[in-house]
CSV table of C-alpha atoms and ligand atoms in Angstrom, one decimal:
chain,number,residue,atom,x,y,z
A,1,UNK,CA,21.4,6.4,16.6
A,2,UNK,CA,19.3,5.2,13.7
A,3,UNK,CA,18.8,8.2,10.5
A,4,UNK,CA,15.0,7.3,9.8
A,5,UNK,CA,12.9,9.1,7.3
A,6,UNK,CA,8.9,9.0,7.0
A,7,UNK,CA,7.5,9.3,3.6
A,8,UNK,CA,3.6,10.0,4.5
A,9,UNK,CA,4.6,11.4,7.9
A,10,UNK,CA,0.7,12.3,8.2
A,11,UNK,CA,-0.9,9.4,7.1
A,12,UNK,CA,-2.6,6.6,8.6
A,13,UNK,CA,0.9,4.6,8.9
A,14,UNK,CA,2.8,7.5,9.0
A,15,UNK,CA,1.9,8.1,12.4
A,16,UNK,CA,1.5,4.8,13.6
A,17,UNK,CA,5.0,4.6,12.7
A,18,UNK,CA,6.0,8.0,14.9
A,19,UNK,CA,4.1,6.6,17.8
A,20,UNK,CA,6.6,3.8,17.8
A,21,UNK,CA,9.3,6.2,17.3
A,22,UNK,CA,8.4,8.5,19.3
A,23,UNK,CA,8.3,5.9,22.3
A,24,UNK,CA,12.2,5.6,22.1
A,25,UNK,CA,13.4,9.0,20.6
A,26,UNK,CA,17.1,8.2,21.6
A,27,UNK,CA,17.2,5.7,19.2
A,28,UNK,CA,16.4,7.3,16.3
A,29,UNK,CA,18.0,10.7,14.2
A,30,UNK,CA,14.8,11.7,12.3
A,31,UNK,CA,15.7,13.1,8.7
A,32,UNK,CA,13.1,13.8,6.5
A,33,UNK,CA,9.2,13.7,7.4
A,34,UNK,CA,6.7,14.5,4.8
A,35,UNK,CA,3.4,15.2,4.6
A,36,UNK,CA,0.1,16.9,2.2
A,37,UNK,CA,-1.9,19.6,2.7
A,38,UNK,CA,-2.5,18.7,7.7
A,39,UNK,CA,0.6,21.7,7.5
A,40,UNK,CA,-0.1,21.4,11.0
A,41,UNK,CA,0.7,18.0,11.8
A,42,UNK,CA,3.8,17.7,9.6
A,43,UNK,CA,4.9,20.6,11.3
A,44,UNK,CA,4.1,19.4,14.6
A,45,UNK,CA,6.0,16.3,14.2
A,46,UNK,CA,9.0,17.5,13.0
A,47,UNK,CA,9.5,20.1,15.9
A,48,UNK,CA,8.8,17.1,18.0
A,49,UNK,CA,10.8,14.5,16.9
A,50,UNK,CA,13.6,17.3,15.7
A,51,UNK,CA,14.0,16.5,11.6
A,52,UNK,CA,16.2,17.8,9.9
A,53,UNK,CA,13.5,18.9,6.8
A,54,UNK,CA,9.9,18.7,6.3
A,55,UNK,CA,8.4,18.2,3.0
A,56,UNK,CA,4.6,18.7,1.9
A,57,UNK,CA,3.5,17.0,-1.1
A,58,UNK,CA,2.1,20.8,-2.5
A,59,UNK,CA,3.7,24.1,-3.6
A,60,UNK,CA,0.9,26.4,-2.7
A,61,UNK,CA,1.7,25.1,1.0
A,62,UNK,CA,5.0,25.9,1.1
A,63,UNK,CA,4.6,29.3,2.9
A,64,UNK,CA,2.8,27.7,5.5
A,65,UNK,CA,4.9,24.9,6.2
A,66,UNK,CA,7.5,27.7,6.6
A,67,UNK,CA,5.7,29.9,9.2
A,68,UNK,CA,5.0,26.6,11.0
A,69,UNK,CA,8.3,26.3,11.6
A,70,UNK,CA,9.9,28.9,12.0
A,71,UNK,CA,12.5,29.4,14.6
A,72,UNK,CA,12.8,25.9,14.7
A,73,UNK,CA,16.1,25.5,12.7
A,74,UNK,CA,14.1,22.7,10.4
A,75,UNK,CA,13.9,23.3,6.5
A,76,UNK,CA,11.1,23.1,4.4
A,77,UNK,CA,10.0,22.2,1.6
A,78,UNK,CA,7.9,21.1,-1.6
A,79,UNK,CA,6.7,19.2,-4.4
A,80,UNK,CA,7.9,16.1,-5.6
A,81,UNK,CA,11.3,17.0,-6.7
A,82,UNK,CA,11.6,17.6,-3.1
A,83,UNK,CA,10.2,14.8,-1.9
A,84,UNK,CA,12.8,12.5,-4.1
A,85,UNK,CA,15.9,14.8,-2.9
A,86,UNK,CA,14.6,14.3,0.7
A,87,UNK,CA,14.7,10.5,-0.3
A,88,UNK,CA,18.2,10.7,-1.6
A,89,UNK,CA,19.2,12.5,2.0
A,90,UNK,CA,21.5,9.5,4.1
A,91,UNK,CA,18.8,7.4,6.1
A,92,UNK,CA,19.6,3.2,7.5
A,93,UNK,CA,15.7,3.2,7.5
A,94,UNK,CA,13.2,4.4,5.4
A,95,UNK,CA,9.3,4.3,5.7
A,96,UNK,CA,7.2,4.7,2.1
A,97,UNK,CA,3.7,5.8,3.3
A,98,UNK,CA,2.9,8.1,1.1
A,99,UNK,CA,-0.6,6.6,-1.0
A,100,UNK,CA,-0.6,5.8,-4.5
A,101,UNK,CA,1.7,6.1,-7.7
A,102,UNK,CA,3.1,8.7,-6.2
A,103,UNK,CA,5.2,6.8,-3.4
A,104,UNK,CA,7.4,5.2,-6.2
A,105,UNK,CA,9.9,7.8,-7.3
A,106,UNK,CA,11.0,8.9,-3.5
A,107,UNK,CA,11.0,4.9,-3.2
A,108,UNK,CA,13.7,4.5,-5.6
A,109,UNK,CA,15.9,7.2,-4.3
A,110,UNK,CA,15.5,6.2,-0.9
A,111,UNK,CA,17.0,2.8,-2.6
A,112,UNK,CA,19.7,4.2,-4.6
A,113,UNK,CA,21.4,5.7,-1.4
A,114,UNK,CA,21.4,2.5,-0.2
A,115,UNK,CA,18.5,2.8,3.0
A,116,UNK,CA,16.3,0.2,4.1
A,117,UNK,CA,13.2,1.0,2.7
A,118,UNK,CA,10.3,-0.5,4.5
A,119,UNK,CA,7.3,-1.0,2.2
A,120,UNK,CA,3.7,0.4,3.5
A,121,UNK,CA,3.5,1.9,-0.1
A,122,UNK,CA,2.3,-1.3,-2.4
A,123,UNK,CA,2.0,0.9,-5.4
A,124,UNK,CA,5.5,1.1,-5.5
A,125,UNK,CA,5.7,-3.2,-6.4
A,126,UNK,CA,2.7,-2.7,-8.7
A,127,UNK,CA,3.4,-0.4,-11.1
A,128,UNK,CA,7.3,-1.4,-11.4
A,129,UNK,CA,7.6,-4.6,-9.5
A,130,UNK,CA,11.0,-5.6,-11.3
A,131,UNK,CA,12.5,-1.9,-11.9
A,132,UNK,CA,12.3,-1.7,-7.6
A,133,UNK,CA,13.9,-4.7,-6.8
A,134,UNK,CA,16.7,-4.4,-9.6
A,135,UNK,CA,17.1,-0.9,-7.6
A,136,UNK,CA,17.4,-2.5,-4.4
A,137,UNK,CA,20.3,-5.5,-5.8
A,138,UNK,CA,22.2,-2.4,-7.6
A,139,UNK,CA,22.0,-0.6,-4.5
A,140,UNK,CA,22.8,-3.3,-2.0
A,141,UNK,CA,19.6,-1.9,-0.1
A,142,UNK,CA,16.4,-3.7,1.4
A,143,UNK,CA,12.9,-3.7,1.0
A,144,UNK,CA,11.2,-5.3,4.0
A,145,UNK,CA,7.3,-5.9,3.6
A,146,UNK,CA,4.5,-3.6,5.7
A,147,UNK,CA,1.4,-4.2,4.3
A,148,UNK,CA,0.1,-6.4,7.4
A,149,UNK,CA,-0.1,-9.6,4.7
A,150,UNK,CA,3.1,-9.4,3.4
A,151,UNK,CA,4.9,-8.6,6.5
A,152,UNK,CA,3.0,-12.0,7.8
A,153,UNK,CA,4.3,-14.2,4.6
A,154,UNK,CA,7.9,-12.7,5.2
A,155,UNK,CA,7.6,-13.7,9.0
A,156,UNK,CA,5.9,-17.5,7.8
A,157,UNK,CA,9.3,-18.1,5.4
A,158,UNK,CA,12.2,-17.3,8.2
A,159,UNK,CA,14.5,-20.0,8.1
A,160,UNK,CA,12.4,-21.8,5.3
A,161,UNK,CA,13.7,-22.9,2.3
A,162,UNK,CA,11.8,-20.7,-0.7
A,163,UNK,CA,11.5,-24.1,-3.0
A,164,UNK,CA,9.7,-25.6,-0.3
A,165,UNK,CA,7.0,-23.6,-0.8
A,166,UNK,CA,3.9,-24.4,-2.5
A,167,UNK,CA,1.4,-21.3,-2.3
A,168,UNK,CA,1.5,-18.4,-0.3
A,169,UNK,CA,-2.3,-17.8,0.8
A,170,UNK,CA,-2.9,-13.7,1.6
A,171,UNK,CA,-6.8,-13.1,3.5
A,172,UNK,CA,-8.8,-10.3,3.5
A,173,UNK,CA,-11.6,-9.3,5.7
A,174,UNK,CA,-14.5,-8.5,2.8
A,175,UNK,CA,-14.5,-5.0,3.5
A,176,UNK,CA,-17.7,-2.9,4.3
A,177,UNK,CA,-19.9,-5.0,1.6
A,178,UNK,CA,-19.0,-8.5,2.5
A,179,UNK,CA,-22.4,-9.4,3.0
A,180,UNK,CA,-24.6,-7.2,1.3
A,181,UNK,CA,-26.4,-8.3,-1.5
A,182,UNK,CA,-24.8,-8.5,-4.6
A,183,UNK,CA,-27.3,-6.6,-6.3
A,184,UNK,CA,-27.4,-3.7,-3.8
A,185,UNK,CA,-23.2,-3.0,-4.4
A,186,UNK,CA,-24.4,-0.5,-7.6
A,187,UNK,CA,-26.0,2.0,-4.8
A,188,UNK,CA,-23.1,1.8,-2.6
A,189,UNK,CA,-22.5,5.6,-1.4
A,190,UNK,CA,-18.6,6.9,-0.7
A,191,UNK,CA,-19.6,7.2,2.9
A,192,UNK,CA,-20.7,3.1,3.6
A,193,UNK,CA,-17.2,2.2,1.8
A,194,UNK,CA,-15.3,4.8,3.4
A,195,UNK,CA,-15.9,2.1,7.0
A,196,UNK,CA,-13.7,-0.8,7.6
A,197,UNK,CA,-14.8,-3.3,9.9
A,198,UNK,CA,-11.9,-4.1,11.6
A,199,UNK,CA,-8.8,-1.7,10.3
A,200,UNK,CA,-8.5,2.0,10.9
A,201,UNK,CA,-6.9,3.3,8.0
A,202,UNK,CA,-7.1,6.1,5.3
A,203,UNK,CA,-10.1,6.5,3.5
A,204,UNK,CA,-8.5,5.6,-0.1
A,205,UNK,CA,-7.6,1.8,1.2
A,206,UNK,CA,-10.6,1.8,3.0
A,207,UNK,CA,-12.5,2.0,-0.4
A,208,UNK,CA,-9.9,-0.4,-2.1
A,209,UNK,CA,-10.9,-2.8,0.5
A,210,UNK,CA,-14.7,-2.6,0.2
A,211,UNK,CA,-14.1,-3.2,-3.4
A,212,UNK,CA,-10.9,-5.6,-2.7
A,213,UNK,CA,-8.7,-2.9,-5.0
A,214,UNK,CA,-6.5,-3.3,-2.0
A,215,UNK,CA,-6.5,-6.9,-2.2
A,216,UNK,CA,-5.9,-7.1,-6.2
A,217,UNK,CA,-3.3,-4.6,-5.2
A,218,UNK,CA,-1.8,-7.1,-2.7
A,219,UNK,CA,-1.7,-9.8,-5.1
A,220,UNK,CA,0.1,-8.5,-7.7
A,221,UNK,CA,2.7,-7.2,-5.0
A,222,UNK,CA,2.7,-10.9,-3.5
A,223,UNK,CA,3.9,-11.8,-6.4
A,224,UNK,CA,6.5,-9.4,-7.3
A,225,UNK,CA,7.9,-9.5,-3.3
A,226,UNK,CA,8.3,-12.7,-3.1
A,227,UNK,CA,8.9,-13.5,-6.6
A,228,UNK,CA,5.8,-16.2,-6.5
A,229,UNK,CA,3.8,-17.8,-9.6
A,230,UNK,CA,0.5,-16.1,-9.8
A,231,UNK,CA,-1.2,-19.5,-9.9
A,232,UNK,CA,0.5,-20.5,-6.3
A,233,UNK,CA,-1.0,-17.0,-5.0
A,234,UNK,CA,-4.5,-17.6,-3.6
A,235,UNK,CA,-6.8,-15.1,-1.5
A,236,UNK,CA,-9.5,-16.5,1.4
A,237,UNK,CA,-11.8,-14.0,2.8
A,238,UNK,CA,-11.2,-14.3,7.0
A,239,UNK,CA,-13.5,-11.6,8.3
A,240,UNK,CA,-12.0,-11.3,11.8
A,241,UNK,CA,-8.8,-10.3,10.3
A,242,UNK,CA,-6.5,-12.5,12.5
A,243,UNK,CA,-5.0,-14.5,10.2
A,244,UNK,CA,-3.1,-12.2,8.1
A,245,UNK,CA,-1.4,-14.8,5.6
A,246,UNK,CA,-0.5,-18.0,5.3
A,247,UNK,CA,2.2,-20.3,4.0
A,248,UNK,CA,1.7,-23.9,2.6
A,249,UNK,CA,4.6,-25.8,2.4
A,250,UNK,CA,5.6,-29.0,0.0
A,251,UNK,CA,5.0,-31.3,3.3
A,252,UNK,CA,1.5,-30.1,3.5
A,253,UNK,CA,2.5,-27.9,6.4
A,254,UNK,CA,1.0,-24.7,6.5
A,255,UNK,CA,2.2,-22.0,8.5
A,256,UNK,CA,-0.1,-19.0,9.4
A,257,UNK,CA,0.5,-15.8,11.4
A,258,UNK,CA,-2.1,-14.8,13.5
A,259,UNK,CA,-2.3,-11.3,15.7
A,260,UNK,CA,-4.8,-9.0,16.7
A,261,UNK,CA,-5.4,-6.1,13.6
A,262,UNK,CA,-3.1,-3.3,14.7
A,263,UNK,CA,-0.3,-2.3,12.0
A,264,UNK,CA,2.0,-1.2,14.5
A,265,UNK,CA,3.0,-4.9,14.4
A,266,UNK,CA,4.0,-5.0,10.8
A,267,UNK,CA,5.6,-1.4,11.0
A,268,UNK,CA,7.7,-2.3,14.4
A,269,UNK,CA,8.6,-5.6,12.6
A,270,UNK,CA,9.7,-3.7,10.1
A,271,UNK,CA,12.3,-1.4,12.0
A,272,UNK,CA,13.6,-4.1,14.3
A,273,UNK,CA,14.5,-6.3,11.5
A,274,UNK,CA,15.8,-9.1,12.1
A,275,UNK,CA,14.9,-8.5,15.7
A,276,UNK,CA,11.6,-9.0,17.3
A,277,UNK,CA,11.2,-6.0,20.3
A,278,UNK,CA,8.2,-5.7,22.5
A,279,UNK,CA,5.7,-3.6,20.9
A,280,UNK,CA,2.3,-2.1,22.4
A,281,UNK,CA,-0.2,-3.6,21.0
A,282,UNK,CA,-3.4,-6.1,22.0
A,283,UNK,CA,-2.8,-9.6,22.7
A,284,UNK,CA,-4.4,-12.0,21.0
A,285,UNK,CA,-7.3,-14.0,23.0
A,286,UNK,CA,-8.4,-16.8,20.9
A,287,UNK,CA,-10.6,-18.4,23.7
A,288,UNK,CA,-12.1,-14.8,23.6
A,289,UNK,CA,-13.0,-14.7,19.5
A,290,UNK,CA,-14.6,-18.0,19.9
A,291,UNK,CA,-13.8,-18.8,15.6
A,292,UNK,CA,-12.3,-17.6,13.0
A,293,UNK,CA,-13.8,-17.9,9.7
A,294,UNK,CA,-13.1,-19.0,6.0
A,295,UNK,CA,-14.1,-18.8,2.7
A,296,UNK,CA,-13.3,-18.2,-0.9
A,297,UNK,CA,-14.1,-14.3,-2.4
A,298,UNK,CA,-16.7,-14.5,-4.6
A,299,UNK,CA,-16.2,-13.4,-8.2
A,300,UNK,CA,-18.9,-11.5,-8.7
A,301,UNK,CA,-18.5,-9.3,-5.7
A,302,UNK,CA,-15.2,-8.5,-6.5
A,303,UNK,CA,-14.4,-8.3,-10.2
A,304,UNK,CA,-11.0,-6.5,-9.5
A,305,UNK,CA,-8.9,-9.9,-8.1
A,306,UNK,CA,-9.9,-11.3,-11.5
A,307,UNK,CA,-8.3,-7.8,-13.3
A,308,UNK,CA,-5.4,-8.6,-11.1
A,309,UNK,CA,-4.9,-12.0,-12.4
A,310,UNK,CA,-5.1,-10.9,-16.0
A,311,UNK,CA,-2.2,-8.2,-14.8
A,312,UNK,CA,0.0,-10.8,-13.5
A,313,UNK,CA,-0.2,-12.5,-16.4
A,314,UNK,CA,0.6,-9.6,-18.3
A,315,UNK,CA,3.6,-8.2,-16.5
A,316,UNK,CA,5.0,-5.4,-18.2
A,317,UNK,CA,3.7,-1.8,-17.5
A,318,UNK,CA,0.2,-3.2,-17.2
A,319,UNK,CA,0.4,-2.8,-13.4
A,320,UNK,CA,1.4,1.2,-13.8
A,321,UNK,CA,-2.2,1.3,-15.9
A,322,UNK,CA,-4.6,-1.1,-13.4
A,323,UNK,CA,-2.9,1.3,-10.5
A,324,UNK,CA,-3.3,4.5,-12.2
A,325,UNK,CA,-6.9,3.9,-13.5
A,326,UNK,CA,-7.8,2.8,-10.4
A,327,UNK,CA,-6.6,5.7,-8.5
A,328,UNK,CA,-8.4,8.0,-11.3
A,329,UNK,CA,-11.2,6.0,-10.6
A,330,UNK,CA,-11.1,6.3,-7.0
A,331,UNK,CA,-10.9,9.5,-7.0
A,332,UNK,CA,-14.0,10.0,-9.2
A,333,UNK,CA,-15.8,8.0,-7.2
A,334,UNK,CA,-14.8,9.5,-4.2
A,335,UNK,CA,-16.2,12.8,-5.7
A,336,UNK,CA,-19.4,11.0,-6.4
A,337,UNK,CA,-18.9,11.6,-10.5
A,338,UNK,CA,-19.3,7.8,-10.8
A,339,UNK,CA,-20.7,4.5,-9.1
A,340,UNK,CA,-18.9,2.2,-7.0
A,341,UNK,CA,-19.5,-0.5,-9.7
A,342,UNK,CA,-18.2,1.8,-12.5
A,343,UNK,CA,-14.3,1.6,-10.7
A,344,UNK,CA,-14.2,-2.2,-12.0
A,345,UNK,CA,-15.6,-1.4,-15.6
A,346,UNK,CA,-13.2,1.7,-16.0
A,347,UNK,CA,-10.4,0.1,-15.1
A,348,UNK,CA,-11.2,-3.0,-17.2
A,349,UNK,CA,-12.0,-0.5,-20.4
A,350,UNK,CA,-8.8,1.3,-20.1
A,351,UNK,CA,-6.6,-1.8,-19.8
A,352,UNK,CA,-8.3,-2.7,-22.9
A,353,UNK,CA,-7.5,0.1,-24.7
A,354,UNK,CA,-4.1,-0.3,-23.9
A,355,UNK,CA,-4.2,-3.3,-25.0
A,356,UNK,CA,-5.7,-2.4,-28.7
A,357,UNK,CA,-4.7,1.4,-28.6
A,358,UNK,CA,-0.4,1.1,-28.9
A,359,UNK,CA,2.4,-0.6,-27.3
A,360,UNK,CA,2.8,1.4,-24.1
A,361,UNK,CA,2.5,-2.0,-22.0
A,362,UNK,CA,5.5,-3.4,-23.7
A,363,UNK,CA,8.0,-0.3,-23.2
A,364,UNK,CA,10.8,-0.8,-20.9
A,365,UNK,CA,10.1,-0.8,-17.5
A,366,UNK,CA,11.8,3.0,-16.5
A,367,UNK,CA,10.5,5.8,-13.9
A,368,UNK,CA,9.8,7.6,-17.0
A,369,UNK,CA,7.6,5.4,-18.6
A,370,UNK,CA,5.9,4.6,-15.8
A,371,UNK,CA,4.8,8.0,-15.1
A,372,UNK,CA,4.5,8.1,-18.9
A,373,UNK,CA,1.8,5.8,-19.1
A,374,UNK,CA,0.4,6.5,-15.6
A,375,UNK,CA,-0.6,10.4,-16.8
A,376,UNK,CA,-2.2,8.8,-19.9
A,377,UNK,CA,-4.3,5.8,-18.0
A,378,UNK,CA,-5.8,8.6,-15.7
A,379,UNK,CA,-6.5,10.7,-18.7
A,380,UNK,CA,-8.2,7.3,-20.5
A,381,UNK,CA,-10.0,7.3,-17.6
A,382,UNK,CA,-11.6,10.8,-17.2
A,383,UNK,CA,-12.5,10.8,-21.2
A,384,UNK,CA,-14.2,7.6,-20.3
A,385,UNK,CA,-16.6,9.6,-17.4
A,386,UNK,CA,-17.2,12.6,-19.6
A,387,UNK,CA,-18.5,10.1,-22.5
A,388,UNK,CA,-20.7,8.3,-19.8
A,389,UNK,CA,-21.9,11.6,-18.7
A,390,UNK,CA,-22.7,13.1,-21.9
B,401,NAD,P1,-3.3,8.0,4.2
B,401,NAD,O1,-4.2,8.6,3.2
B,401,NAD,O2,-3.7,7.9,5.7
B,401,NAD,O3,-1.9,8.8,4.2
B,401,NAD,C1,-1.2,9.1,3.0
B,401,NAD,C2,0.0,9.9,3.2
B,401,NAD,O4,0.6,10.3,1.9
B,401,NAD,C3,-0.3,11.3,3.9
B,401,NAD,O5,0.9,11.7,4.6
B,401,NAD,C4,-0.5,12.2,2.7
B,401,NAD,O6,-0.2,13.6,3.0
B,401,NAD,C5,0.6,11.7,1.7
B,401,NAD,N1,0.2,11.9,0.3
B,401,NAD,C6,-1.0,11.8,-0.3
B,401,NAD,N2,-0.9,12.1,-1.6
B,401,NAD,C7,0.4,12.4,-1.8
B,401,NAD,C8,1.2,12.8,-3.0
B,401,NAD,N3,0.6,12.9,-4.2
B,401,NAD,N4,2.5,13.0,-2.9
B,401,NAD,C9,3.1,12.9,-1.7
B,401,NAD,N5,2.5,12.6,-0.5
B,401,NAD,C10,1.1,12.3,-0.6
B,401,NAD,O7,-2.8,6.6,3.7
B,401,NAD,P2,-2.4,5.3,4.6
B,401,NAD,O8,-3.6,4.5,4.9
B,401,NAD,O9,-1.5,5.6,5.6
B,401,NAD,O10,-1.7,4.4,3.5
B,401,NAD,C11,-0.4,4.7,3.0
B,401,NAD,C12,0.2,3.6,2.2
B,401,NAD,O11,0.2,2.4,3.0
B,401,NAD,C13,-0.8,3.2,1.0
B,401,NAD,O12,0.0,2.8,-0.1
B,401,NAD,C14,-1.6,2.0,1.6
B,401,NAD,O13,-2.0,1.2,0.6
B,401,NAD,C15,-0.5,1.4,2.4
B,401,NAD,N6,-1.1,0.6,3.5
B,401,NAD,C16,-1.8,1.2,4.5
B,401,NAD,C17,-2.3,0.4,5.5
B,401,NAD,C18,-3.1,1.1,6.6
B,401,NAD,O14,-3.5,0.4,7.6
B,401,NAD,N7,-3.4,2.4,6.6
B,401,NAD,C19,-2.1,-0.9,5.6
B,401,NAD,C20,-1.3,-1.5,4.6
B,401,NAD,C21,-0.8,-0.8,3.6
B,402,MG,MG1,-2.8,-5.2,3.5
């Protein structure tokens, strides 16, 4: 039997990575599930897939995750020194999909004891790209690629020689804005961005999508998975969402991988590594979608790619700070404090200020001082809505 943990048990990908799981519970030992404040749900799914602990992001939920289970023989527990000793706990697989910054440090453990960790979490790559994969060497562990892009890049270079490729091409499907006007984007409520048109997902990547956060996001962890020059690293907006990445080669071959949007592929890719096992979802129908189209994101619509080019140029800690303001961000937005336009602007202002205000980008690249400069971005970011307010 497999040990398996799920980071973000109660998450979007969380449970589309117990529904595969579930489907063949004799194959897997479930260790650690963890989950926020759906008590519930965590709870649920640890009495049914028999963990041995349960961990919810929050102390003042501790007492219920408890009742939940008790009788059940499962331990709980909380907070994130919990969630990295559950990391550290013996596991051959690992699944990070917990959302944001916070994914990282239960990441890293989950490396050091040497599991596989498969990679929903692309915060992790952002904010310390080069700390995570040093972890991984050290460790002799493996990251393997979720997010449905990268896990199609890492599927379109099997058996390929890496110098042979020339550009790695990720898509995106334009989000819930694609085709408004430009001009309209500034009105844009938190309900009309929370809808994707063709992934169901949480409501946070949801909103990074409809202002391609997500897919500035994806970038910079394109280039830190695969170890890629920025400039070979190109997006193309594909609004059926088929294509999920493609590879051009130095022959001119390209090499695209194509399947209907359903991250259960990605996720069950993931755990069969290096096998490929049947897994339930649609077919593709080509004949059936008619076309698939192509074109290049426009700038104006989507001022965070262009932040995330300036990041990968940067390197350093400068990922920690786009991430981190644009969570702070997000989550002012999300609670209607700012516009959708302002996420962009903030996040450009307080990558400024690093810039001018102290060396922070340039300190080593540590857990500590990426948490370090993470707490101060997101505190940049909420003087920078009380001055706009006032
Ligand atoms: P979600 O919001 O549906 O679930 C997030 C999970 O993380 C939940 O279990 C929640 O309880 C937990 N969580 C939230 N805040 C936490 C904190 N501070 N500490 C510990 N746990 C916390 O998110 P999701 O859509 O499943 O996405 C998870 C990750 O996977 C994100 O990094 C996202 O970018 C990435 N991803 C998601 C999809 C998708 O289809 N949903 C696709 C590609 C990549
Ligand atoms: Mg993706």
């Amino acid at each position: 039997m497999r040990k398996v943990s799920i980071f973000g048990a109660t998450g979007s990908i969380g449970q589309n990575t117990i529904d595969l799981i579930a489907r063949d519970p004799d194959a897997y030992d479930v260790v650690a599930l963890t989950g926020g404040a759906n008590i519930e749900q965590l709870a649920r799914d640890a009495r049914r897939l028999k963990a041995d602990v349960a961990v919810t992001a929050y102390d003042t939920r501790l007492d219920d995750l408890r009742t939940a289970l008790a009788g059940s023989g499962i331990a709980a527990a909380s907070g994130q020194a919990a969630l990295t000793e559950a990391a550290a706990r013996p596991a051959d697989w690992v699944m990070s999909a917990i959302v944001g910054a916070a994914g990282l440090a239960p990441g890293l453990a989950a490396l050091k004891q040497g599991a596989t960790l498969a990679l929903a979490n692309k915060e992790t790559l952002v904010c310390a790209g080069p700390l995570v994969l040093e972890t991984a060497r050290a460790h002799g562990a493996r990251l393997l690629p979720v997010d449905s892009e990268h896990s199609a890049v890492f599927q379109a270079l099997v058996g390929e020689d890496p110098r042979a490729v020339e550009r790695i091409i990720i898509t995106a499907s334009g989000g819930a804005f694609r085709d408004w006007p430009v001009s309209e984007l500034a009105n844009a409520t938190v309900e009309q961005a929370s809808s994707h048109p063709n992934w169901d997902m949480g409501q946070r990547i949801t909103i990074d999508s409809a202002s391609m956060f997500n897919k500035a996001l994806e970038l910079i962890e394109t280039k830190e998975f695969f170890g890629i020059d920025p400039s070979r690293i190109e997006v193309l907006v594909h609004p059926e969402s088929i294509v999920h990445a493609l590879v051009g080669y130095c022959d001119g071959a390209v090499m695209a991988h194509l399947g209907a949007p359903d991250m259960r592929h990605a996720i069950g890719y993931a755990l069969h590594w290096p096998d490929r096992r049947a897994l339930p979802v649609n077919r593709l129908d080509l004949s059936q979608l008619g076309q698939l189209r192509f074109a290049d994101p426009d700038p104006e619509r989507y001022p965070a790619l262009r932040l995330a080019r300036a990041v990968m140029e940067r390197g350093g800690l400068s990922g920690a700070i786009f991430n981190a303001a644009k969570e702070r961000a997000l989550d002012h937005f999300i609670a209607r404090r700012i516009r959708f336009l302002d996420m962009a602007d903030m996040v450009a202002s307080v990558l400024d200020r690093f810039e001018t205000d102290g060396s922070h980008i340039d300190a080593p690249l540590s857990l500590d001082n990426v948490q370090q400069t993470d707490h101060l971005a997101r505190q940049w970011v909420d003087e920078a809505v009380v001055q706009r307010a006032g």
